[in-house]
Each structure stands twice: as structure tokens, then as C-alpha cells.
Amino acid sequence: MAKIEDLKEEARKLLREGKIKYVIGYAAGTNGWMASPIFIKKPEDVEKLVWDPTCVHNLSRFLVDEKRRKEREKQPDKRPVGIFVKGCDSRAIVVLLQEKFIDRNDVYILGISCEKGGVVDEHKLARKLEGKKPKKIELGDKGQLVVTTANRKAEFPVEELLAERCLECRANFPVISDIMSGEKIKRTVEKPFGSVEKMERMPKEERWRFWKEQLDKCIRCYACRSVCPMCYCDECVVDSINLAVSADTTAEEKADKVKWIQRSAESSENFVYHFVRAIHLAGRCIDCGECERACPLDIPVRFLNKKLEREAKELFGYEVGFDPAQPSLVSSFRDDDPEDFIR
Amino acid sequence: MAEEFEPKIVAFLCKWCSSAGSDLAGVSRMEYPPNVVPIQVMCSGSVSPLYIFSAFNKGADGVLVSGCHPGDCHYIKGNYYARRRIHLVKKLLEFVGLEPERFQMSWVSAAEGTKYTQVIKEFVNELKPLGPQNKLRRNP
């Protein structure tokens, strides 16, 4: 059983000795039950840290912000940052290391194994509780989820409440860490790409209708981009339409700015945006599901990434987020890559 | 009588092979359908997926990416990268329900003028029954 106590002890020690700048972890959220990210600078605040199935956030996104901040500072504090990671988050860190975006010495990784659990899906939980507000969610001894509400305590099997991605997770323990709590238990996943396969079996026109309906909803708030630990480009191709036009902007300058995508949230433009995002995340997406969670319109964005993850695995034998020394998917090739689709 | 549908094809041709191949077809006076808008690129590996999405977005009925045969790339391995990337794009477009025939890739060398005309003829014949591509097209 993963216990956060050993990790807390370690974090306290590191903070007291000044070996790390601060710790990014989870604390009880302001809405009562869901954990929220917390930044801890003082050893006495370590007590606030929690670990339960509501720790859904992928904190590795904050490493991207940390790097940006360091670049801006004149005399940056070069000490590493302590960070709590689940299995999926650790894979995000592996990809960031693989792309040499961050250095291994920049982070001190405190890993927690999800073991037989995972994180709770907010929508599934709301449906189960029929509008009642949960107070506490814990992982029980027998691998069930114990949900406490104001007037009762209910138990649910994990399959009913866990996020879809957790049920399809193939490595629910940190693949990289400086200190780890819990055991490296692998849950047997019958169909790691079950949800994608289900969609693939739909006839072509039905699939089109599904995506058209979903992507029509998109308001292009770019929450999926903001929350993604892999979307760290300084300038996004989607934003390159923003040319500040002043009185002395020449016609040439205006013409040179390529308008790849219009800003309007029309379905044709939304398709381009989501295609671009999916392709840019091919071989990089570690399926933390944050894009889907952050989406205010509940677009199943995750499926596009999952589909490419599956193709990368099946066509090119490429697995994401296990080896920082591996070359990336699109910057490598094998002589025998399939080419039966080429004339 | 209603006019027959004539598909618009955007073809990204690599400068060293496919573009030279299409030139050969031209100077040899071979006949092939005039539905193609050729765009010369330096290498098939330089074709960003965004070019393809953008072409569909701006009203292409079909998109072709064509490069040198494996092993013949002027830049040694550009077409190998293209092969991987284009494959992923193809899978993605199929996944959202675009007809797989609309997006194709081919290897055409500088000496294969005949093959180039063949590829275009087949492509046009496959696109005609599908009708115009309205799924990803921007509304005018």
C-alpha cells in the first residue's frame, strides 16, 4: 500500500537541508474533496500533503513553468524542484528528459505507485452519487473505492469510478524516481486500447458524425494546450495568426504571416487545430488525460492522442515514456517501416 | 447534362525526384488529367502535416505527397521520416472519418514520368465517385 508518510519525511528533510527549492505536491482542495496542487517551501508545511484517488492533476506541467521562470531570472536558483508523480506523470517527465527540455538534475522525483487504484473521474463520480457531494475518497484494502458523503459511506469497485485512462494504464507506477513509495504492481489490462478500438469499429460515416458533433462544440479556449505538459513551444502555430498590425506594418509583413488556421471556432478550423495538436503529440503523449479533464465542453480529446499512441506502437513498435535515451518517434525510422499504403 | 465532377488535387512533389518526374511527363508530352496543382517542396520529409490539413481546409478534394524511392533521397533519409509521419497523418484522417482515398503517398523517381501519370490517373478515378470534399473545407 502506497503511503505518503515516507515521502513526506524525505521532503521535509530535503527542504530543511535546503537541497531542493520547493516541493510540488497535492493538498486538500478548497472544494472539500478533490486534491489540488500545492507548492511547499517551508518544511513545516509538508504536513499539508495528501495522497488519495482524487490527485488527478499532472504536476509535471509546472516543471515547464519553472523552466520559463528560471530563464527569465538574472540569477536563477539552480537547486532542483521536488515533485510528486504518479505513473503517468513520471512518463511525462521521461519525455521532457528525452527531449532535453529539462535536465535530470533539475528535478527530485518523489514517486507514488497507484498500485491497484488510479484517479477518480469526476463525471463518473457525480453520476454515481446523484448530486450528493463527496467528502472523502479513499482506496480500500480490497481494492475498492470508499466514498464518504455527508450521511453515508459507500463502496464501489474501482472500474466504476476510475478515469478511463487509468483503466487502460499499462504502468501505474513511476518509471523514474529518486524515491518511491508503494509497490510496482501491474494491473492486468485486457484491452489497453479498448476505447479506441470501439471507435474504430464504427462505420466511417458514423465516426465522422461523432467527431463533427464533438469538435463543433470546441470554443478554442486552448485549455487542452495550457494544461498539457508536452505543449511547451514558445510560440504555438495556432497563435501565429496574431500579428500586431500598427500604422507602420508593411503590406509585405502582413503577407508574409501565413494564416494556417483562422481564429474563429468553426468546425473546419477546429478540425485543423485538433489535428495539429494530435500530430504534435504523436509519440509524446503519455495519456495523463489532462486535456480531456480540462475541456469545459467535454470533448474526448484524449482519443485522438490515444489513437496515434496505438498506431505508433503497432506500426513502429514505439512505446512512449519509458526510456529517456530513446530517439523520438518522428525523428527516427526503421528501414522496414510499413509502406504498403504508398503507391 | 450535368457536368462531371472534376476533383482538385494538391500534390506536394519533392524537388529531386517526383517534381523532376512530373517534368519528364510534361516534356515527353504524356497525357494525364489536369486536376493536379503541383507544389514543389525540397523534400517529402519537409512536408509538414499542417500543409496537408491546410490543403483540405482550403478546399482540396485530394492531397498527394510524393517523394524519392527509399534509399534515393537527396538528403539521404528525408523520405524515411516522411514515410513515418505521413502514415500517422493518414491514420489520423481515417480515424475522424475522412475517406482514406483522399490522401495518398507515392514514390516517383525522376525517370518515372509514366508512373507519375499513372498515379494521377488512378487518383482522379478514385476521387470522382467520392464527390467534392466538404468535410474539412472551410465555409466560403
Short mmCIF file of C-alpha atoms in Angstrom, two decimals:
data_model
loop_
_atom_site.label_atom_id
_atom_site.label_comp_id
_atom_site.label_asym_id
_atom_site.label_seq_id
_atom_site.Cartn_x
_atom_site.Cartn_y
_atom_site.Cartn_z
CA MET A 1 0.00 0.00 0.00
CA ALA A 2 1.48 3.32 -1.05
CA LYS A 3 2.00 5.54 1.98
CA ILE A 4 2.81 9.16 1.63
CA GLU A 5 4.45 9.30 5.08
CA ASP A 6 7.92 8.15 3.93
CA LEU A 7 7.81 10.67 1.12
CA LYS A 8 6.73 13.43 3.47
CA GLU A 9 9.67 12.60 5.72
CA GLU A 10 12.03 12.77 2.75
CA ALA A 11 10.53 16.05 1.53
CA ARG A 12 10.85 17.57 4.98
CA LYS A 13 14.48 16.50 5.20
CA LEU A 14 15.32 17.89 1.76
CA LEU A 15 13.63 21.20 2.47
CA ARG A 16 15.32 21.54 5.85
CA GLU A 17 18.74 20.83 4.34
CA GLY A 18 17.98 23.24 1.51
CA LYS A 19 18.72 20.62 -1.12
CA ILE A 20 15.58 21.46 -3.07
CA LYS A 21 13.93 24.74 -3.89
CA TYR A 22 10.38 23.70 -3.19
CA VAL A 23 8.06 20.72 -3.45
CA ILE A 24 5.13 20.44 -5.83
CA GLY A 25 2.53 18.09 -4.43
CA TYR A 26 -1.15 17.61 -3.70
CA ALA A 27 -3.11 19.13 -0.84
CA ALA A 28 -6.76 19.02 0.15
CA GLY A 29 -8.65 21.19 -2.28
CA THR A 30 -10.84 24.12 -1.49
CA ASN A 31 -13.98 22.33 -2.63
CA GLY A 32 -13.57 19.80 0.14
CA TRP A 33 -12.83 16.56 -1.58
CA MET A 34 -10.71 16.96 -4.66
CA ALA A 35 -6.99 17.43 -4.18
CA SER A 36 -5.37 20.50 -5.67
CA PRO A 37 -1.74 21.28 -6.43
CA ILE A 38 0.34 22.91 -3.71
CA PHE A 39 3.81 24.43 -3.67
CA ILE A 40 5.63 23.90 -0.41
CA LYS A 41 8.64 25.99 0.53
CA LYS A 42 8.78 25.53 4.32
CA PRO A 43 9.46 22.16 5.99
CA GLU A 44 6.61 22.67 8.46
CA ASP A 45 4.09 22.92 5.62
CA VAL A 46 4.86 19.39 4.44
CA GLU A 47 2.04 18.17 6.70
CA LYS A 48 -0.46 19.59 4.21
CA LEU A 49 0.42 16.99 1.59
CA VAL A 50 -2.17 14.33 0.80
CA TRP A 51 -2.39 11.27 -1.40
CA ASP A 52 -5.71 9.76 -2.43
CA PRO A 53 -7.53 8.83 -5.64
CA THR A 54 -8.53 12.46 -6.19
CA CYS A 55 -4.96 13.54 -7.01
CA VAL A 56 -5.79 13.78 -10.69
CA HIS A 57 -3.51 16.62 -11.78
CA ASN A 58 -0.37 16.02 -13.74
CA LEU A 59 2.07 18.21 -11.84
CA SER A 60 4.85 17.88 -14.39
CA ARG A 61 3.26 20.78 -16.24
CA PHE A 62 4.65 23.01 -13.51
CA LEU A 63 8.19 21.98 -14.49
CA VAL A 64 7.62 23.74 -17.81
CA ASP A 65 6.59 26.92 -15.97
CA GLU A 66 9.54 26.51 -13.62
CA LYS A 67 11.93 26.37 -16.56
CA ARG A 68 10.40 29.51 -18.06
CA ARG A 69 10.75 31.32 -14.75
CA LYS A 70 14.37 30.25 -14.44
CA GLU A 71 15.13 31.58 -17.90
CA ARG A 72 13.75 35.00 -17.00
CA GLU A 73 15.65 35.36 -13.74
CA LYS A 74 19.04 37.03 -13.73
CA GLN A 75 20.47 34.81 -11.05
CA PRO A 76 18.30 31.73 -11.03
CA ASP A 77 18.19 29.38 -8.09
CA LYS A 78 19.67 26.26 -9.65
CA ARG A 79 18.57 23.83 -6.97
CA PRO A 80 16.23 21.05 -8.12
CA VAL A 81 12.50 21.10 -7.61
CA GLY A 82 10.84 18.29 -5.71
CA ILE A 83 7.81 16.86 -7.44
CA PHE A 84 5.26 14.21 -6.59
CA VAL A 85 4.46 11.95 -9.53
CA LYS A 86 2.11 9.12 -10.34
CA GLY A 87 2.95 6.59 -13.04
CA CYS A 88 1.62 8.70 -15.89
CA ASP A 89 3.25 11.89 -14.62
CA SER A 90 6.60 10.15 -14.38
CA ARG A 91 6.32 9.22 -18.03
CA ALA A 92 5.71 12.87 -18.84
CA ILE A 93 8.98 13.68 -17.08
CA VAL A 94 10.71 10.95 -19.08
CA VAL A 95 9.54 12.57 -22.31
CA LEU A 96 10.68 16.01 -21.13
CA LEU A 97 14.08 14.47 -20.35
CA GLN A 98 14.13 12.65 -23.67
CA GLU A 99 13.57 15.94 -25.47
CA LYS A 100 16.23 17.57 -23.29
CA PHE A 101 13.73 20.19 -22.23
CA ILE A 102 14.69 19.68 -18.62
CA ASP A 103 17.79 18.19 -17.06
CA ARG A 104 17.69 15.24 -14.68
CA ASN A 105 19.39 17.41 -12.05
CA ASP A 106 16.55 19.93 -12.25
CA VAL A 107 14.09 17.61 -10.57
CA TYR A 108 13.92 15.49 -7.49
CA ILE A 109 11.22 12.95 -8.20
CA LEU A 110 9.09 11.60 -5.36
CA GLY A 111 7.14 8.77 -6.94
CA ILE A 112 3.92 7.20 -5.72
CA SER A 113 2.57 3.99 -7.17
CA CYS A 114 -1.14 3.90 -7.90
CA GLU A 115 -0.95 0.14 -7.31
CA LYS A 116 -4.43 -1.22 -7.87
CA GLY A 117 -6.08 2.16 -7.92
CA GLY A 118 -5.79 5.24 -10.04
CA VAL A 119 -7.59 8.53 -10.11
CA VAL A 120 -11.30 9.20 -9.95
CA ASP A 121 -13.27 10.51 -12.89
CA GLU A 122 -15.32 13.47 -11.75
CA HIS A 123 -18.20 12.79 -14.12
CA LYS A 124 -18.47 9.12 -13.22
CA LEU A 125 -18.47 10.05 -9.53
CA ALA A 126 -21.15 12.71 -9.94
CA ARG A 127 -23.36 10.21 -11.75
CA LYS A 128 -22.90 7.60 -9.03
CA LEU A 129 -23.62 9.97 -6.17
CA GLU A 130 -26.59 11.51 -7.94
CA GLY A 131 -25.79 15.05 -6.99
CA LYS A 132 -24.53 14.43 -3.48
CA LYS A 133 -21.21 15.95 -2.63
CA PRO A 134 -18.43 13.58 -1.65
CA LYS A 135 -16.35 14.41 1.41
CA LYS A 136 -13.57 11.93 1.14
CA ILE A 137 -12.49 9.23 -1.29
CA GLU A 138 -10.10 6.51 -0.31
CA LEU A 139 -8.74 3.32 -1.73
CA GLY A 140 -9.95 0.42 0.41
CA ASP A 141 -7.98 -2.67 1.48
CA LYS A 142 -9.69 -4.91 -1.01
CA GLY A 143 -9.03 -2.63 -3.93
CA GLN A 144 -12.41 -0.93 -3.78
CA LEU A 145 -13.06 2.79 -3.56
CA VAL A 146 -14.65 4.08 -0.37
CA VAL A 147 -16.64 7.26 -0.87
CA THR A 148 -17.83 9.18 2.16
CA THR A 149 -20.66 11.65 1.71
CA ALA A 150 -22.43 13.77 4.34
CA ASN A 151 -24.70 10.98 5.52
CA ARG A 152 -23.31 7.70 4.28
CA LYS A 153 -20.32 5.69 3.29
CA ALA A 154 -20.49 3.81 0.00
CA GLU A 155 -18.12 1.34 -1.59
CA PHE A 156 -17.64 0.98 -5.33
CA PRO A 157 -15.45 -1.33 -7.39
CA VAL A 158 -12.60 0.65 -8.98
CA GLU A 159 -13.87 0.01 -12.52
CA GLU A 160 -16.96 2.09 -11.83
CA LEU A 161 -15.23 5.24 -10.71
CA LEU A 162 -11.73 5.36 -12.12
CA ALA A 163 -10.93 7.51 -15.12
CA GLU A 164 -10.95 5.66 -18.42
CA ARG A 165 -7.24 6.24 -18.89
CA CYS A 166 -6.45 4.62 -15.53
CA LEU A 167 -8.36 1.53 -16.56
CA GLU A 168 -6.22 1.40 -19.71
CA CYS A 169 -2.96 2.21 -17.94
CA ARG A 170 -0.17 -0.27 -18.53
CA ALA A 171 2.32 1.07 -16.00
CA ASN A 172 0.63 2.51 -12.96
CA PHE A 173 3.86 3.07 -11.04
CA PRO A 174 6.58 5.67 -11.59
CA VAL A 175 9.09 4.55 -14.20
CA ILE A 176 11.61 7.09 -12.97
CA SER A 177 12.07 8.36 -9.42
CA ASP A 178 14.58 9.29 -6.76
CA ILE A 179 12.45 7.82 -4.02
CA MET A 180 9.34 5.75 -4.45
CA SER A 181 6.51 4.65 -2.23
CA GLY A 182 4.33 1.64 -2.90
CA GLU A 183 4.85 -1.45 -4.96
CA LYS A 184 5.33 -1.86 -8.65
CA ILE A 185 2.13 -3.79 -9.17
CA LYS A 186 0.94 -4.06 -12.71
CA ARG A 187 -2.76 -4.28 -13.15
CA THR A 188 -3.71 -6.69 -15.87
CA VAL A 189 -5.27 -4.66 -18.63
CA GLU A 190 -7.10 -6.78 -21.13
CA LYS A 191 -7.51 -4.11 -23.74
CA PRO A 192 -5.11 -1.18 -23.35
CA PHE A 193 -6.69 0.44 -26.40
CA GLY A 194 -10.24 -0.78 -25.85
CA SER A 195 -11.93 2.60 -26.16
CA VAL A 196 -10.10 3.45 -29.38
CA GLU A 197 -10.87 0.05 -30.85
CA LYS A 198 -14.53 0.53 -30.08
CA MET A 199 -14.49 3.74 -32.06
CA GLU A 200 -12.57 2.17 -34.92
CA ARG A 201 -15.23 -0.45 -35.32
CA MET A 202 -17.82 2.25 -36.02
CA PRO A 203 -18.60 2.73 -39.72
CA LYS A 204 -16.73 5.59 -41.37
CA GLU A 205 -19.69 7.93 -41.72
CA GLU A 206 -20.76 7.37 -38.14
CA ARG A 207 -17.27 8.12 -36.96
CA TRP A 208 -17.33 11.33 -38.97
CA ARG A 209 -20.65 12.34 -37.44
CA PHE A 210 -19.28 11.65 -33.99
CA TRP A 211 -16.19 13.83 -34.44
CA LYS A 212 -18.08 16.55 -36.24
CA GLU A 213 -20.50 16.79 -33.38
CA GLN A 214 -17.72 16.76 -30.80
CA LEU A 215 -15.39 19.23 -32.48
CA ASP A 216 -18.23 21.56 -33.40
CA LYS A 217 -18.53 22.19 -29.68
CA CYS A 218 -14.95 23.39 -29.33
CA ILE A 219 -14.73 27.05 -28.33
CA ARG A 220 -10.97 27.14 -28.82
CA CYS A 221 -10.21 28.18 -25.28
CA TYR A 222 -6.95 26.22 -25.62
CA ALA A 223 -7.34 24.79 -22.13
CA CYS A 224 -6.14 21.46 -23.53
CA ARG A 225 -3.00 23.15 -24.73
CA SER A 226 -2.41 25.06 -21.49
CA VAL A 227 -2.74 22.03 -19.29
CA CYS A 228 -0.56 19.74 -21.41
CA PRO A 229 2.98 19.16 -20.12
CA MET A 230 4.11 18.47 -23.69
CA CYS A 231 2.73 21.68 -25.22
CA TYR A 232 5.68 23.84 -24.28
CA CYS A 233 6.55 25.60 -27.55
CA ASP A 234 7.33 29.28 -27.08
CA GLU A 235 5.11 30.18 -29.97
CA CYS A 236 2.27 27.92 -30.99
CA VAL A 237 1.45 27.57 -34.66
CA VAL A 238 -2.14 28.28 -33.76
CA ASP A 239 -1.19 31.70 -32.40
CA SER A 240 0.93 32.72 -35.37
CA ILE A 241 -2.15 34.43 -36.76
CA ASN A 242 -1.71 37.09 -34.12
CA LEU A 243 0.22 39.74 -35.97
CA ALA A 244 0.08 43.08 -34.23
CA VAL A 245 -0.82 45.43 -37.04
CA SER A 246 0.18 49.01 -36.50
CA ALA A 247 0.39 52.04 -38.77
CA ASP A 248 3.86 51.11 -39.94
CA THR A 249 3.28 47.42 -40.57
CA THR A 250 4.17 46.98 -44.21
CA ALA A 251 1.99 45.08 -46.63
CA GLU A 252 4.86 42.67 -47.03
CA GLU A 253 4.95 41.86 -43.34
CA LYS A 254 1.24 41.19 -43.36
CA ALA A 255 1.51 38.99 -46.43
CA ASP A 256 4.43 37.03 -45.01
CA LYS A 257 2.44 36.00 -41.98
CA VAL A 258 0.89 32.71 -43.01
CA LYS A 259 -2.65 32.19 -41.83
CA TRP A 260 -2.65 28.47 -41.24
CA ILE A 261 -5.70 28.48 -39.05
CA GLN A 262 -8.41 31.05 -38.62
CA ARG A 263 -9.27 32.11 -35.12
CA SER A 264 -12.99 31.55 -35.48
CA ALA A 265 -14.32 28.50 -33.66
CA GLU A 266 -15.86 26.97 -36.77
CA SER A 267 -15.80 23.26 -37.25
CA SER A 268 -13.35 23.35 -40.17
CA GLU A 269 -10.84 25.36 -38.15
CA ASN A 270 -11.42 23.28 -35.05
CA PHE A 271 -10.55 20.17 -37.02
CA VAL A 272 -7.25 21.67 -38.13
CA TYR A 273 -6.45 22.72 -34.58
CA HIS A 274 -7.17 19.30 -33.12
CA PHE A 275 -5.34 17.51 -35.95
CA VAL A 276 -2.29 19.65 -35.39
CA ARG A 277 -2.40 19.03 -31.67
CA ALA A 278 -2.76 15.29 -32.15
CA ILE A 279 0.10 15.10 -34.64
CA HIS A 280 2.36 17.25 -32.48
CA LEU A 281 1.70 14.91 -29.59
CA ALA A 282 2.24 11.73 -31.58
CA GLY A 283 4.88 9.70 -29.79
CA ARG A 284 4.93 12.24 -26.95
CA CYS A 285 1.51 11.98 -25.35
CA ILE A 286 1.73 9.86 -22.21
CA ASP A 287 -2.02 9.69 -21.74
CA CYS A 288 -2.39 11.61 -18.50
CA GLY A 289 -5.84 12.63 -19.69
CA GLU A 290 -5.46 16.21 -18.51
CA CYS A 291 -6.66 17.68 -21.83
CA GLU A 292 -9.92 15.85 -21.53
CA ARG A 293 -10.35 16.80 -17.89
CA ALA A 294 -9.63 20.45 -18.55
CA CYS A 295 -12.00 20.66 -21.51
CA PRO A 296 -15.01 22.76 -20.49
CA LEU A 297 -17.13 21.15 -23.22
CA ASP A 298 -16.18 17.54 -22.53
CA ILE A 299 -14.72 16.84 -25.95
CA PRO A 300 -13.00 13.43 -25.85
CA VAL A 301 -9.69 14.93 -26.99
CA ARG A 302 -7.80 12.06 -25.48
CA PHE A 303 -8.99 9.62 -28.14
CA LEU A 304 -7.09 11.38 -30.93
CA ASN A 305 -3.87 11.08 -28.97
CA LYS A 306 -4.63 7.55 -27.89
CA LYS A 307 -5.24 6.55 -31.50
CA LEU A 308 -1.80 7.78 -32.52
CA GLU A 309 -0.22 6.14 -29.48
CA ARG A 310 -1.71 2.88 -30.67
CA GLU A 311 -0.54 3.36 -34.25
CA ALA A 312 2.96 4.23 -33.05
CA LYS A 313 3.04 1.01 -31.07
CA GLU A 314 1.59 -1.21 -33.76
CA LEU A 315 3.26 0.23 -36.84
CA PHE A 316 6.61 1.27 -35.45
CA GLY A 317 6.93 -0.65 -32.16
CA TYR A 318 7.32 2.65 -30.34
CA GLU A 319 6.38 3.00 -26.69
CA VAL A 320 6.20 6.40 -25.10
CA GLY A 321 7.76 7.45 -21.83
CA PHE A 322 9.87 4.56 -20.67
CA ASP A 323 13.36 5.36 -21.85
CA PRO A 324 14.84 8.87 -21.78
CA ALA A 325 17.62 7.78 -24.16
CA GLN A 326 15.27 6.63 -26.92
CA PRO A 327 15.08 8.82 -30.05
CA SER A 328 11.66 10.38 -30.55
CA LEU A 329 9.03 8.83 -32.80
CA VAL A 330 9.15 11.25 -35.71
CA SER A 331 12.89 11.87 -35.62
CA SER A 332 13.73 8.22 -36.09
CA PHE A 333 12.84 5.47 -38.54
CA ARG A 334 13.46 1.83 -39.24
CA ASP A 335 14.32 0.50 -42.67
CA ASP A 336 11.37 -1.84 -42.50
CA ASP A 337 8.70 0.69 -41.52
CA PRO A 338 5.46 -0.36 -43.23
CA GLU A 339 4.91 1.21 -46.64
CA ASP A 340 2.06 -0.80 -48.08
CA PHE A 341 -0.02 2.40 -48.29
CA ILE A 342 2.43 4.03 -50.70
CA ARG A 343 1.97 3.67 -54.44
CA MET B 1 -26.46 17.47 -68.87
CA ALA B 2 -24.79 17.93 -65.55
CA GLU B 3 -21.08 18.45 -65.74
CA GLU B 4 -18.91 15.67 -64.42
CA PHE B 5 -17.24 16.37 -61.09
CA GLU B 6 -13.60 17.27 -61.53
CA PRO B 7 -11.63 16.80 -58.30
CA LYS B 8 -8.96 19.26 -57.25
CA ILE B 9 -5.75 17.61 -56.14
CA VAL B 10 -2.88 19.28 -54.34
CA ALA B 11 0.36 17.42 -54.93
CA PHE B 12 3.44 18.03 -52.83
CA LEU B 13 6.30 16.86 -55.05
CA CYS B 14 9.88 16.61 -53.91
CA LYS B 15 12.23 18.69 -55.98
CA TRP B 16 14.75 15.97 -56.74
CA CYS B 17 12.54 13.07 -57.83
CA SER B 18 8.80 13.47 -58.14
CA SER B 19 8.88 17.01 -59.44
CA ALA B 20 11.50 16.02 -62.00
CA GLY B 21 9.31 13.02 -62.80
CA SER B 22 6.34 15.28 -63.46
CA ASP B 23 8.59 17.46 -65.62
CA LEU B 24 9.59 14.42 -67.60
CA ALA B 25 5.93 13.56 -68.11
CA GLY B 26 5.42 17.10 -69.36
CA VAL B 27 8.34 17.35 -71.75
CA SER B 28 7.61 13.86 -73.06
CA ARG B 29 4.08 15.08 -73.88
CA MET B 30 2.42 12.32 -71.92
CA GLU B 31 -1.25 12.95 -71.27
CA TYR B 32 -2.73 12.95 -67.82
CA PRO B 33 -5.68 14.65 -66.13
CA PRO B 34 -5.23 18.37 -65.46
CA ASN B 35 -6.68 18.15 -61.96
CA VAL B 36 -3.41 18.49 -60.12
CA VAL B 37 -1.90 21.59 -58.58
CA PRO B 38 1.74 20.66 -58.13
CA ILE B 39 3.68 22.29 -55.29
CA GLN B 40 7.40 21.75 -55.33
CA VAL B 41 8.97 21.12 -51.95
CA MET B 42 12.60 20.46 -51.20
CA CYS B 43 11.96 17.02 -49.79
CA SER B 44 8.97 14.85 -48.95
CA GLY B 45 10.35 14.92 -45.42
CA SER B 46 9.81 18.67 -45.34
CA VAL B 47 6.06 18.33 -45.81
CA SER B 48 4.58 19.37 -42.51
CA PRO B 49 1.31 17.67 -41.58
CA LEU B 50 -0.06 21.19 -41.34
CA TYR B 51 0.38 21.64 -45.12
CA ILE B 52 -1.89 18.66 -45.63
CA PHE B 53 -4.54 19.74 -43.14
CA SER B 54 -4.40 23.23 -44.57
CA ALA B 55 -4.88 21.95 -48.13
CA PHE B 56 -8.01 20.07 -47.12
CA ASN B 57 -9.14 23.07 -45.12
CA LYS B 58 -8.83 25.31 -48.16
CA GLY B 59 -10.83 23.02 -50.38
CA ALA B 60 -8.63 20.28 -51.83
CA ASP B 61 -10.55 17.13 -52.79
CA GLY B 62 -7.40 15.06 -52.55
CA VAL B 63 -3.83 15.50 -51.41
CA LEU B 64 -0.80 13.65 -52.74
CA VAL B 65 2.64 13.59 -51.21
CA SER B 66 5.29 12.19 -53.47
CA GLY B 67 8.99 11.64 -52.91
CA CYS B 68 12.01 9.63 -53.93
CA HIS B 69 12.11 5.87 -53.57
CA PRO B 70 13.59 4.64 -50.27
CA GLY B 71 17.34 4.87 -50.49
CA ASP B 72 17.30 7.51 -53.24
CA CYS B 73 16.66 10.60 -51.11
CA HIS B 74 18.87 13.54 -51.95
CA TYR B 75 19.12 14.22 -48.25
CA ILE B 76 19.82 10.53 -47.51
CA LYS B 77 16.90 9.88 -45.17
CA GLY B 78 14.23 12.55 -45.60
CA ASN B 79 11.79 10.19 -47.26
CA TYR B 80 12.10 7.70 -44.41
CA TYR B 81 10.97 10.38 -41.98
CA ALA B 82 8.17 11.30 -44.38
CA ARG B 83 7.03 7.70 -44.58
CA ARG B 84 6.52 7.56 -40.83
CA ARG B 85 4.92 10.95 -40.46
CA ILE B 86 2.59 10.61 -43.44
CA HIS B 87 1.47 7.22 -42.23
CA LEU B 88 0.42 8.77 -38.92
CA VAL B 89 -1.41 11.60 -40.68
CA LYS B 90 -3.22 9.08 -42.86
CA LYS B 91 -4.30 7.06 -39.85
CA LEU B 92 -5.50 10.20 -38.08
CA LEU B 93 -7.55 11.41 -41.05
CA GLU B 94 -9.13 7.99 -41.40
CA PHE B 95 -9.89 7.92 -37.69
CA VAL B 96 -12.08 11.01 -37.83
CA GLY B 97 -13.91 9.59 -40.84
CA LEU B 98 -12.31 11.15 -43.92
CA GLU B 99 -12.31 8.81 -46.90
CA PRO B 100 -8.88 7.11 -46.96
CA GLU B 101 -8.69 7.52 -50.76
CA ARG B 102 -8.41 11.28 -50.41
CA PHE B 103 -4.93 11.25 -49.03
CA GLN B 104 -2.20 9.34 -50.81
CA MET B 105 1.52 8.99 -50.94
CA SER B 106 3.69 7.72 -53.75
CA TRP B 107 7.32 7.14 -54.67
CA VAL B 108 8.08 8.60 -58.09
CA SER B 109 11.66 8.89 -59.31
CA ALA B 110 12.96 11.44 -61.82
CA ALA B 111 12.87 8.79 -64.54
CA GLU B 112 9.31 7.66 -63.84
CA GLY B 113 7.24 10.09 -65.90
CA THR B 114 4.94 7.23 -66.86
CA LYS B 115 4.46 6.21 -63.26
CA TYR B 116 3.58 9.80 -62.35
CA THR B 117 0.84 9.98 -64.99
CA GLN B 118 -0.37 6.58 -63.79
CA VAL B 119 -0.55 7.72 -60.16
CA ILE B 120 -2.51 10.84 -61.10
CA LYS B 121 -4.90 8.96 -63.39
CA GLU B 122 -5.69 6.41 -60.69
CA PHE B 123 -6.04 9.10 -58.04
CA VAL B 124 -8.50 11.11 -60.15
CA ASN B 125 -10.51 7.98 -60.95
CA GLU B 126 -10.75 7.14 -57.26
CA LEU B 127 -11.81 10.64 -56.29
CA LYS B 128 -14.52 11.09 -58.91
CA PRO B 129 -17.07 8.75 -57.34
CA LEU B 130 -16.49 10.34 -53.91
CA GLY B 131 -17.62 13.79 -54.99
CA PRO B 132 -16.39 17.04 -53.50
CA GLN B 133 -14.66 17.03 -50.16
CA ASN B 134 -16.82 19.10 -47.85
CA LYS B 135 -15.88 17.62 -44.50
CA LEU B 136 -12.80 19.64 -43.73
CA ARG B 137 -13.39 22.51 -46.10
CA ARG B 138 -13.75 25.99 -44.71
CA ASN B 139 -17.07 27.60 -45.47
CA PRO B 140 -16.63 30.28 -48.10
#
